[in-house]
Structures are given as structure tokens and as C-alpha cells.
Short mmCIF file of C-alpha atoms and ligand atoms in Angstrom, two decimals:
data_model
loop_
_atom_site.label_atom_id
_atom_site.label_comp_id
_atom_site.label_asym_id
_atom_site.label_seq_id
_atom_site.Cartn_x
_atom_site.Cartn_y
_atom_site.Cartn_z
CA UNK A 21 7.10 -5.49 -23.29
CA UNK A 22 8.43 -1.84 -22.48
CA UNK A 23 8.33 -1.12 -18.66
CA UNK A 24 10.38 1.73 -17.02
CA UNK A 25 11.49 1.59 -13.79
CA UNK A 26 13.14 3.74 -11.86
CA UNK A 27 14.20 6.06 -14.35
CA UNK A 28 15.15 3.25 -16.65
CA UNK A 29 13.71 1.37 -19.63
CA UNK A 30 13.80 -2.53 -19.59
CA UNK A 31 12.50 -5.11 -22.25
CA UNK A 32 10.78 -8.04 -20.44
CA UNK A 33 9.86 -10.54 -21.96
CA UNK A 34 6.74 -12.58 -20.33
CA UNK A 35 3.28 -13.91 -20.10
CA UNK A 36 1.18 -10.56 -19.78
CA UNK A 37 -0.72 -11.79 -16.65
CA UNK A 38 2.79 -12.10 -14.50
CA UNK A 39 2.08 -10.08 -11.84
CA UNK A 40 4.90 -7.12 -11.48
CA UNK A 41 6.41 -8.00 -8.24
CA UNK A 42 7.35 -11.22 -10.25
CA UNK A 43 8.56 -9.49 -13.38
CA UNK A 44 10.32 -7.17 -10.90
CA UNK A 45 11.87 -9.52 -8.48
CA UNK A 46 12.46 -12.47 -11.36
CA UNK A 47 12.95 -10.65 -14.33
CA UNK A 48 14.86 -7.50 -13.69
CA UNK A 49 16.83 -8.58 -10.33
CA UNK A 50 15.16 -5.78 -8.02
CA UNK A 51 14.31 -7.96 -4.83
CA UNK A 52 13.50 -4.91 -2.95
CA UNK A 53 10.01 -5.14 -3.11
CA UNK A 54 8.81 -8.37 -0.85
CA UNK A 55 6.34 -11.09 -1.16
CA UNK A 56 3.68 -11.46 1.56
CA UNK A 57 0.27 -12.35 0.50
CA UNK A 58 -0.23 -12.36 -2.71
CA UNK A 59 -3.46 -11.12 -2.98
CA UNK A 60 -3.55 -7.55 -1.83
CA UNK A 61 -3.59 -8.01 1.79
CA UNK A 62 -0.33 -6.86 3.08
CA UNK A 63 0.90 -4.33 1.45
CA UNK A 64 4.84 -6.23 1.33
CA UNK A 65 5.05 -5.75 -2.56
CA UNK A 66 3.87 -1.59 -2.48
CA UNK A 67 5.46 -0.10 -5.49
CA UNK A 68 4.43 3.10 -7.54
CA UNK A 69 3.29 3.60 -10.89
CA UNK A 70 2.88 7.41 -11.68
CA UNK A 71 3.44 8.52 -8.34
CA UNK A 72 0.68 6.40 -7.19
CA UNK A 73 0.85 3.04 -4.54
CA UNK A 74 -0.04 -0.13 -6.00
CA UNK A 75 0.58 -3.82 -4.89
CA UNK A 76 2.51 -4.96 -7.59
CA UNK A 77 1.42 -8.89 -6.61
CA UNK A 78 -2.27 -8.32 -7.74
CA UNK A 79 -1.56 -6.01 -10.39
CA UNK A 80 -0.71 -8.41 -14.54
CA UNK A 81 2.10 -6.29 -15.82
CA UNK A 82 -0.22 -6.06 -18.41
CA UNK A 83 -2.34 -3.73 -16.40
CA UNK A 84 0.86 -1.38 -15.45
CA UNK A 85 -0.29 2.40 -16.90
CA UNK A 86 2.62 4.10 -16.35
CA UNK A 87 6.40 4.68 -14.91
CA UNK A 88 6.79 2.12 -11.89
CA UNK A 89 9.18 3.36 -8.92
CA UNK A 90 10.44 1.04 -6.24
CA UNK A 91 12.18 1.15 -2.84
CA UNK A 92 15.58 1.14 -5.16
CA UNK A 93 13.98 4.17 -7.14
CA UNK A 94 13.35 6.70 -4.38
CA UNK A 95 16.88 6.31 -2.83
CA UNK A 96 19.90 4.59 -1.71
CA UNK A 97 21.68 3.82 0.99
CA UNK A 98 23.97 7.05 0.16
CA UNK A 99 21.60 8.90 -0.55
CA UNK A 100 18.89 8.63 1.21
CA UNK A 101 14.96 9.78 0.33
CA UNK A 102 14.32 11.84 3.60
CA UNK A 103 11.40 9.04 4.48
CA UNK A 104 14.12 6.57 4.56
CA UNK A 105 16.20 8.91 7.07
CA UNK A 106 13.68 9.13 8.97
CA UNK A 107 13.17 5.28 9.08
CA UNK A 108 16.87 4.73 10.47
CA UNK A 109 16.67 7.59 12.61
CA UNK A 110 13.32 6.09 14.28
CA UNK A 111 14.88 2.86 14.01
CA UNK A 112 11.62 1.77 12.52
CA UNK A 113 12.51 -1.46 10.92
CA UNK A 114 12.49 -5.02 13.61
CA UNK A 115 12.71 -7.72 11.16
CA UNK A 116 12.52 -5.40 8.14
CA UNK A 117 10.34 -7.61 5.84
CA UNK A 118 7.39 -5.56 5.29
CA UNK A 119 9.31 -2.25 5.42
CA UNK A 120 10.03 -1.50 1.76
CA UNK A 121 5.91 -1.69 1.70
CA UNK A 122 6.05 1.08 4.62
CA UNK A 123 8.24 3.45 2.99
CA UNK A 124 6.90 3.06 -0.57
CA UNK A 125 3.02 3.93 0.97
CA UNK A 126 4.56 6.63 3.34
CA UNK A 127 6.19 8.10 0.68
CA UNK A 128 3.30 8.55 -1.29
CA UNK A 129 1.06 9.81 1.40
CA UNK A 130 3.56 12.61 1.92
CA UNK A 131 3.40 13.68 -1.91
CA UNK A 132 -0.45 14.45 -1.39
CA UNK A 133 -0.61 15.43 2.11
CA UNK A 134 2.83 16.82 3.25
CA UNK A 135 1.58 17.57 6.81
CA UNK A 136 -0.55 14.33 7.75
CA UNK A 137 -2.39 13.88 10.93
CA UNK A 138 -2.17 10.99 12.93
CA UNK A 139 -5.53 9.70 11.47
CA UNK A 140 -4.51 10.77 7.92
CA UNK A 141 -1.25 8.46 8.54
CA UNK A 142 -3.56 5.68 10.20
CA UNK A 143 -5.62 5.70 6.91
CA UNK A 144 -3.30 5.38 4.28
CA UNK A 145 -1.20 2.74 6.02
CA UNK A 146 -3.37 0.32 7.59
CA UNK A 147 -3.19 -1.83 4.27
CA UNK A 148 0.49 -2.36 5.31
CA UNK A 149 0.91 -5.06 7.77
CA UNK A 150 3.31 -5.43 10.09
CA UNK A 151 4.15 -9.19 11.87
CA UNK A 152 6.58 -7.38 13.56
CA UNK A 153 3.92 -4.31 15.23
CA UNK A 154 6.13 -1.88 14.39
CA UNK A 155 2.98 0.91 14.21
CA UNK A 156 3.72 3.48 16.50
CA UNK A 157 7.35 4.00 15.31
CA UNK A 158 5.86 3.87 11.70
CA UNK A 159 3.65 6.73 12.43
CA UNK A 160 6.88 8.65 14.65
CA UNK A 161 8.78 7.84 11.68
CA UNK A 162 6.06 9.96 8.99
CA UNK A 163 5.81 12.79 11.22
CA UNK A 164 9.40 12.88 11.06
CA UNK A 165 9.86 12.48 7.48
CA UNK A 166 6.81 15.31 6.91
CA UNK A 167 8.94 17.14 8.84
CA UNK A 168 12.22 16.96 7.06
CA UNK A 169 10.51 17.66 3.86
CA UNK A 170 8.72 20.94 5.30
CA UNK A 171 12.19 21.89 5.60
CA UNK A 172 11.09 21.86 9.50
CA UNK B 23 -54.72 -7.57 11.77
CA UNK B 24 -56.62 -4.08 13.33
CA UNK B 25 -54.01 -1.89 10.47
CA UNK B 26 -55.18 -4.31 7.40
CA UNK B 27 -58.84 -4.31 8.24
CA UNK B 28 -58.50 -0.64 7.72
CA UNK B 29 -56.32 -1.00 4.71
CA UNK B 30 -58.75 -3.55 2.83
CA UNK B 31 -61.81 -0.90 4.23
CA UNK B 32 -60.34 1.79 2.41
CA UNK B 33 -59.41 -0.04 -0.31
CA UNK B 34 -63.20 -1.04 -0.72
CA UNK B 35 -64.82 2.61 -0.59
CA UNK B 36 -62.05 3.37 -2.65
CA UNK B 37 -63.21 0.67 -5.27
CA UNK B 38 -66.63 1.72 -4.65
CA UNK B 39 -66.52 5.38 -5.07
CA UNK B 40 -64.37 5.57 -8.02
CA UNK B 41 -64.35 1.92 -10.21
CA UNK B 42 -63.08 3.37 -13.36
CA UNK B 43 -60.17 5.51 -12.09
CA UNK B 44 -58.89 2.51 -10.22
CA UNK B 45 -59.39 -0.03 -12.94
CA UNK B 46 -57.81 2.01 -15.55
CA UNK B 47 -54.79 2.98 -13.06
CA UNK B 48 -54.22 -0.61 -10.92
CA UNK B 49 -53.01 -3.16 -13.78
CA UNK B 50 -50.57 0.21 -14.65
CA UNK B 51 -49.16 0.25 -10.37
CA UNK B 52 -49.51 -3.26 -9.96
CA UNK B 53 -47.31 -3.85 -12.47
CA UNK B 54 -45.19 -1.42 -11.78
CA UNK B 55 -44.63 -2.35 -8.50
CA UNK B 56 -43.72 -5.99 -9.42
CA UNK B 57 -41.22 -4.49 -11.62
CA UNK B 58 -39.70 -2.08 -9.02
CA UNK B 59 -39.86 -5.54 -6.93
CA UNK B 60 -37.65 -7.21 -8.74
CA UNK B 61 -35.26 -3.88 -9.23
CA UNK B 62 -35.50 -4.05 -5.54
CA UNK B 63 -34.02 -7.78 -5.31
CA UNK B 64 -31.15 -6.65 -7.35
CA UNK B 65 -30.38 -3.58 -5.60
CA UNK B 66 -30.17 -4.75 -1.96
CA UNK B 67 -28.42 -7.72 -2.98
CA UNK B 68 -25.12 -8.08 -0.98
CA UNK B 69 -23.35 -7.75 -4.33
CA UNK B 70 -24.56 -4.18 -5.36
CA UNK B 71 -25.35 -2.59 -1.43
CA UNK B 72 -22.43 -3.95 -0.47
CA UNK B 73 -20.59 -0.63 -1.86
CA UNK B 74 -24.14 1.80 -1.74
CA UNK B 75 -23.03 2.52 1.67
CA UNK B 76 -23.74 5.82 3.87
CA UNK B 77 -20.46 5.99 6.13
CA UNK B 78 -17.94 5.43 3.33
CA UNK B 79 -16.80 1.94 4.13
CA UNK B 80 -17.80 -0.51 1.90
CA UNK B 81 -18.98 -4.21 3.27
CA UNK B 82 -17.60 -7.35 2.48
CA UNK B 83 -20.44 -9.82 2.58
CA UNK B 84 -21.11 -13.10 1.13
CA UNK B 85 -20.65 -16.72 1.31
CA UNK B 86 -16.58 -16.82 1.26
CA UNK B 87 -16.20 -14.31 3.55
CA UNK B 88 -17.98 -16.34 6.50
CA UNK B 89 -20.01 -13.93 7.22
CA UNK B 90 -20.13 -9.80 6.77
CA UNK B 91 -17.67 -7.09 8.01
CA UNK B 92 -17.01 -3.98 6.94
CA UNK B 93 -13.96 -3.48 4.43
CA UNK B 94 -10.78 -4.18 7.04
CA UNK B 95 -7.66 -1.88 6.46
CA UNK B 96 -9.30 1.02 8.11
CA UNK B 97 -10.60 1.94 4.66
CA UNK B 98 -13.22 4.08 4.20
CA UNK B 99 -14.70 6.21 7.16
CA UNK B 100 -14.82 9.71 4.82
CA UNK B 101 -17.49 9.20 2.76
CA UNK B 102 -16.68 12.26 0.81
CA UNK B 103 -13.54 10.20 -0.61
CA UNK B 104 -14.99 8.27 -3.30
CA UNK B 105 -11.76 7.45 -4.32
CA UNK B 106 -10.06 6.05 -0.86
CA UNK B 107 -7.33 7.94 1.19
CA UNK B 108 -4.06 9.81 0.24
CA UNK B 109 -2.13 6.45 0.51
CA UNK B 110 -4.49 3.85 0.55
CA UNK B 111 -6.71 4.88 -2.76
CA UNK B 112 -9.13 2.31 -3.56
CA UNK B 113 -7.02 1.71 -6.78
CA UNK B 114 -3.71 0.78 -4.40
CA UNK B 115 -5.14 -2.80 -4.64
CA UNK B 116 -8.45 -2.61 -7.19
CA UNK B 117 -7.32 -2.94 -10.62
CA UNK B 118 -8.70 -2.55 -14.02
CA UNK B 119 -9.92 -6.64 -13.81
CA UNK B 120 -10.87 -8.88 -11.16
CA UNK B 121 -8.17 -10.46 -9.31
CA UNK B 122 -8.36 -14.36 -10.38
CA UNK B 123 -7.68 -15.72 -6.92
CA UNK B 124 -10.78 -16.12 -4.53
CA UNK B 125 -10.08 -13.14 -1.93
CA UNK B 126 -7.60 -11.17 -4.29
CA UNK B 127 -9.19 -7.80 -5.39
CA UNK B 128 -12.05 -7.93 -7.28
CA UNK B 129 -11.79 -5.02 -9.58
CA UNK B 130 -13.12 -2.95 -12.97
CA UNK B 131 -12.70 0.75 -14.42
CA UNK B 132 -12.14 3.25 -11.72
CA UNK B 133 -13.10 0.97 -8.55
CA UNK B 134 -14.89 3.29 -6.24
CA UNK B 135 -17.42 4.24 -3.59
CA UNK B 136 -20.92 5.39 -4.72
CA UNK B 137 -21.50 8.60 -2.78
CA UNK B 138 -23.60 8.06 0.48
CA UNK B 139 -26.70 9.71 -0.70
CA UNK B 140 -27.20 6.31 -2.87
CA UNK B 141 -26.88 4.72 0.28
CA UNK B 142 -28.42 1.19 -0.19
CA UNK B 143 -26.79 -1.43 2.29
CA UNK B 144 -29.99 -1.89 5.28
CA UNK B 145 -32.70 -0.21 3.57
CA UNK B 146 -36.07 -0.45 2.72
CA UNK B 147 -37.63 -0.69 -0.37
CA UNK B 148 -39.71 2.09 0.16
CA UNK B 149 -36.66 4.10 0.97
CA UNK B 150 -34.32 2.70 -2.31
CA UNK B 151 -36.90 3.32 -4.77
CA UNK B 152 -37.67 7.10 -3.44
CA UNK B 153 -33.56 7.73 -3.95
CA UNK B 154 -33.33 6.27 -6.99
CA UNK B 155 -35.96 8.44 -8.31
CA UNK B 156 -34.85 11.64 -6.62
CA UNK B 157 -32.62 13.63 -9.03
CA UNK B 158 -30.78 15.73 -5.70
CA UNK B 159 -29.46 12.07 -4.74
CA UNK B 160 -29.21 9.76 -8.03
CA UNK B 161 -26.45 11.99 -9.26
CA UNK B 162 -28.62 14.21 -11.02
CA UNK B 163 -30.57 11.47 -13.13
CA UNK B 164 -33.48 11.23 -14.65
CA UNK B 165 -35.08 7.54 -15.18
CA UNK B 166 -33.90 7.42 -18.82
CA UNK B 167 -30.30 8.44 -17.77
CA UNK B 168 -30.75 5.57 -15.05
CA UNK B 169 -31.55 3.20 -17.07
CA UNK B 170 -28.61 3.56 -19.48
CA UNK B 171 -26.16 3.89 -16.16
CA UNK B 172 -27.53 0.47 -14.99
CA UNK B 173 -27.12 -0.44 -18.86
CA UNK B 174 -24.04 0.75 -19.60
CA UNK B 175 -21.37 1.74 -16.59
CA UNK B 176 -18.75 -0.64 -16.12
CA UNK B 177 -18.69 -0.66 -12.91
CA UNK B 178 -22.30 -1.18 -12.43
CA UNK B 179 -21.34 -3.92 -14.96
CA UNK B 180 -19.50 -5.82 -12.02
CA UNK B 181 -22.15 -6.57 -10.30
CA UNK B 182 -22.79 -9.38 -12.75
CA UNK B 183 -19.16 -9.96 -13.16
CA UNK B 184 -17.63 -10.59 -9.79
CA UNK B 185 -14.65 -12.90 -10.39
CA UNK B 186 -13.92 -16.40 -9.26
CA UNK B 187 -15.82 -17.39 -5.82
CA UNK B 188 -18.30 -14.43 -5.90
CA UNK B 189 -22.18 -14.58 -6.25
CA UNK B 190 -23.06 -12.39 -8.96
CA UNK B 191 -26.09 -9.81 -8.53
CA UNK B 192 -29.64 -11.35 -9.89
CA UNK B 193 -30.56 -10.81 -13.57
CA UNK B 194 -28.32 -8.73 -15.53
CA UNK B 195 -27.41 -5.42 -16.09
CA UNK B 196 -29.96 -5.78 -19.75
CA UNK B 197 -32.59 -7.07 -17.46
CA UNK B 198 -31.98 -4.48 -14.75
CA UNK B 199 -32.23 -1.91 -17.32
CA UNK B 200 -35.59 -3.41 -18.60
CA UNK B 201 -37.26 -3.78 -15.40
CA UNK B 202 -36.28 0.05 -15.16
CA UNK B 203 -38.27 0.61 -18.14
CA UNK B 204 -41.24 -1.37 -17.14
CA UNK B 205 -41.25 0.34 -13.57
CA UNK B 206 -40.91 4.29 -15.23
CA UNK B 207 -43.37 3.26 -18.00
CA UNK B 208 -46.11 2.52 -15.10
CA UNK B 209 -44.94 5.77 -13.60
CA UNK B 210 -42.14 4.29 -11.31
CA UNK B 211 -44.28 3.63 -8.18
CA UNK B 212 -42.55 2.92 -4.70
CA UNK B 213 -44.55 0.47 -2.11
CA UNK B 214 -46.05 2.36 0.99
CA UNK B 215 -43.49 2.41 3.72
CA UNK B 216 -44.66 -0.56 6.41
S1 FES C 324 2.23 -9.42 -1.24
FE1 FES C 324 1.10 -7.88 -2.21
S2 FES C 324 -0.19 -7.17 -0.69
FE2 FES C 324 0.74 -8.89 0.22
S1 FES C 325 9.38 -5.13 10.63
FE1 FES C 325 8.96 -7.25 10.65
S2 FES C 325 7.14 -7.36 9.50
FE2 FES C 325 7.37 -5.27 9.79
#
């Protein structure tokens, strides 16, 4: 099977009902994108696929419609995606586990709204959980990143 | 008991002063209204009102649940956004299929919210079967187009198709779409509001 991500093509070759966070983590060696639930209720394992969030644990490889971007895809540590600037300048990040989740659904909600409200931010990331209530710097840390991108 | 006294009065002068309007026209209603009955049954079950909602967020009701809440995640709460949030669409965790694990996703073609016009979830019959029937908030329908929707839409299909754990709706979508035609054919009658 033909899957690009991040840019890249890679030939994987497994059952079509692996979910992609496997195929991604197992298969191709990007352990970015965490494991919480399983089943859709954390938000841990938020990737993209066409621009769009999805949680690649609930979602057969099979199913996977287009180009798939992960915490690894939008930057790196050198160069930095200006949402993940303004997660080390907010310090978001306690234990850091659900964070690549965070950034991947921030990140999105700042493609289609690039000057969220406070509710607008509440809304899109309340399927992200947090063990370590790291919420209000979360929503500091979008404001910020809208921000930066405004050129602001 | 003072309200059906009156009702079974009228009834009778109705009988009397007109017995072959009313027996040409009763079998027709009557069994039209058992049909719309049963359309009723499958409508306001927890499985299809669960997403006919009027505030935008969907319920989650039934056995494995323990009970009924409204979808968690903050999701919903526009109901103008069929589709879910800039962020958090419905189709961030609803996929093409239903999720095989009991509490994953359920999902089917282009999960979404019905718009709140179709609102179902706590009505009355009465009130479902006058919106289903009014064209300014079915989406435009008329019965024929209804019945093929019910027949045909894959989500609708769902209903009947809810994934490991979950009660499906009553009847099926072919049945649903029968009982339509029964009810339109008797010239879709609603029950008097109580
Ligand atoms: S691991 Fe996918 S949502 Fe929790
Ligand atoms: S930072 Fe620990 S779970 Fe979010």
C-alpha cells in the first residue's frame, strides 16, 4: 500500500484494517504521534490527512483518503512551525504526552480560522485531553500562534 | 374522562350526520395512522433522534452508555455546523465505517448533524409527523423524495447498522420506506396533538 507522509512516499506493507497510528508508529518509525485511547477519545494520536485532523487510532489505513501530515511533518526542532514556537514560548507542554495531539488540532484550527476566539479554540480542542490540565496555556499558546501567523 | 366524553359525542353526531363520508374515509386514516405509528416508533427511537437534534449537539443514549448525555467534547452547540467545528469536524473521529470496538466511533459516509429544523430527540408524534411532511423543514421533500431518502441515504442506512454493542433502529430502512408509502397513500395523516 502507497501512503505519503510528510512529503514522502512509503510502501507499507499490512493488514488493511491496521489502524494508522500503528502503521505510523510500527511501520515507518514516526513515534511522534502517541497512543492514548484507542478509540477516539483523546485526541493523543491527531494527525492530518489533506489538511484535515483525524485520530489516526480509529481510522484502518485502509480508510486514509489522502496525504497524511504528522507532528514530524509540520516542523522541526530547527525549524519550527510558528504553533510549535508558540508552544515553547508558553511553555505549554507538563508531561508532554498528549501534546503532539495539541499542536496537530491547533494547527489545523488556525488554517480555517486564523483569528479564533476563545470559544472557537474551546471547540475545536476539547476532543484533546490533557492528564496533565494544561488548558489555559493551550488556549495562551493559540492566540499566540494566530498571532505570529497574522504577522502580528 | 370530561375531554373523551366530548370526543366520543362528537364522534357520534359526526357518524350520524354524515355515515358515508366517514365510512369511505376511516379504514383510509385509520390505517394511515397505524402506519405513521409505526414510522413514529422508528423515528424517536434513541438510535435515529439521537442525532435529529435542535441545539446542534447530538445525544449519546442507549444501553452501553449507562444512561444519556449529550455528545461530550464540547461538540456541537452551533447548530448551523452540520459538519462540527474548525478543528473538531465530526469527521476528526467518524469515519467512513463503524469503529469495531464498543465505544470507538460509530461511523458511515459523511457523518453529520441533521439540521435542527428535523429536530426529533423529545417530541411528539403529532409534532414529527407535521415536520416530516412540511417541505420548508424536510429539506425541501416531498413524500416520494422521503421515501427514497429513508430508502436509500447511507447515513440514514446506519440507523440499522450501528456497529458492535449498539441497538439498531426498529424495522429497516425497506420497511421504513414502506410504511412511508402506506402512510402517504392514506394521505399521510398526523394524530391530533393530546
Ligand atoms: S489514542 Fe486516538 S484518540 Fe486516544
Ligand atoms: S502535558 Fe501531560 S497529558 Fe498533556
Amino acid at each position: 500500500m502507497q501512503l505519503t507522509i510528510n512529503g514522502k512516499n512509503h510502501e507499507v506493507d499490512v493488514d488493511p484494517e491496521t489502524p494508522l497510528l500503528w502503521v505510523l508508529r510500527d511501520e515507518v518509525g514516526l513515534t511522534g504521534t502517541k497512543f492514548g485511547c484507542g478509540i477516539a477519545m483523546c485526541g493523543a494520536c491527531t494527525v492530518h490527512v489533506n489538511g484535515q485532523p483525524r485520530r489516526s487510532c480509529s481510522l484502518p489505513v485502509k480508510l486514509v483518503d489522502g496525504d497524511i501530515t504528522t507532528i514530524e511533518g509540520i516542523g522541526t526542532p530547527d525549524a519550527m512551525n510558528a504553533v510549535q514556537e508558540a508552544w515553547v514560548e508558553n511553555q505549554v507542554a507538563q508531561c508532554g504526552f498528549c501534546q503532539s495531539g495539541q499542536i496537530m488540532t491547533a494547527a489545523a484550527l488556525l488554517s480555517m480560522n486564523p483569528e479564533p476566539s476563545d470559544d472557537d479554540i474551546d471547540r475545536a480542542m476539547s476532543g484533546n485531553i490533557c492528564r496533565c490540565g494544561t488548558y489555559p496555556r493551550i488556549r495562551a499558546a493559540v492566540h499566540a500562534a494566530a498571532a505570529k501567523m497574522r504577522g502580528a | 374522562m370530561r375531554a373523551s366524553l366530548i370526543k366520543i359525542a362528537a364522534v357520534g353526531a359526526f357518524l350520524i350526520s354524515s355515515p358515508n363520508a366517514q365510512e369511505a374515509e376511516a379504514p383510509d386514516e385509520a390505517s394511515g395512522l397505524a402506519a405513521w405509528a409505526k414510522i413514529y416508533e422508528i423515528f424517536s427511537d434513541e438510535r435515529c433522534a439521537s442525532c435529529h437534534v435542535a441545539d446542534g449537539r447530538p445525544m449519546w443514549s442507549g444501553e452501553h452508555y449507562g444512561g444519556t448525555y449529550k455528545h461530550p467534547m464540547y461538540v456541537g452547540g452551533s447548530p448551523e455546523l452540520l459538519l462540527g467545528h474548525p478543528g473538531l469536524m465530526c469527521t476528526t473521529c467518524h469515519m467512513a465505517e463503524n469503529a469495531q470496538k464498543l465505544h470507538g466511533p460509530p461511523g458511515a459516509e459523511v457523518w453529520h448533524l441533521p439540521p435542527a429544523e428535523m429536530a426529533w430527540w423529545g417530541k411528539s408524534s403529532t409534532e414529527i409527523c407535521e415536520q416530516v411532511k412540511d417541505p420548508t423543514r424536510n429539506g425541501g421533500r416531498t413524500l416520494a423524495e422521503l421515501q427514497s431518502h429513508v430508502a436509500e441515504d447511507p447515513l440514514v442506512a446506519w440507523g440499522w447498522a450501528p456497529g458492535p454493542g449498539r441497538k439498531p433502529a426498529p424495522y429497516s430502512a425497506k420497511e421504513t420506506a414502506d410504511f412511508l408509502v402506506a402512510w402517504s397513500a392514506s394521505g399521510a395523516p398526523c394524530p391530533p396533538a393530546d
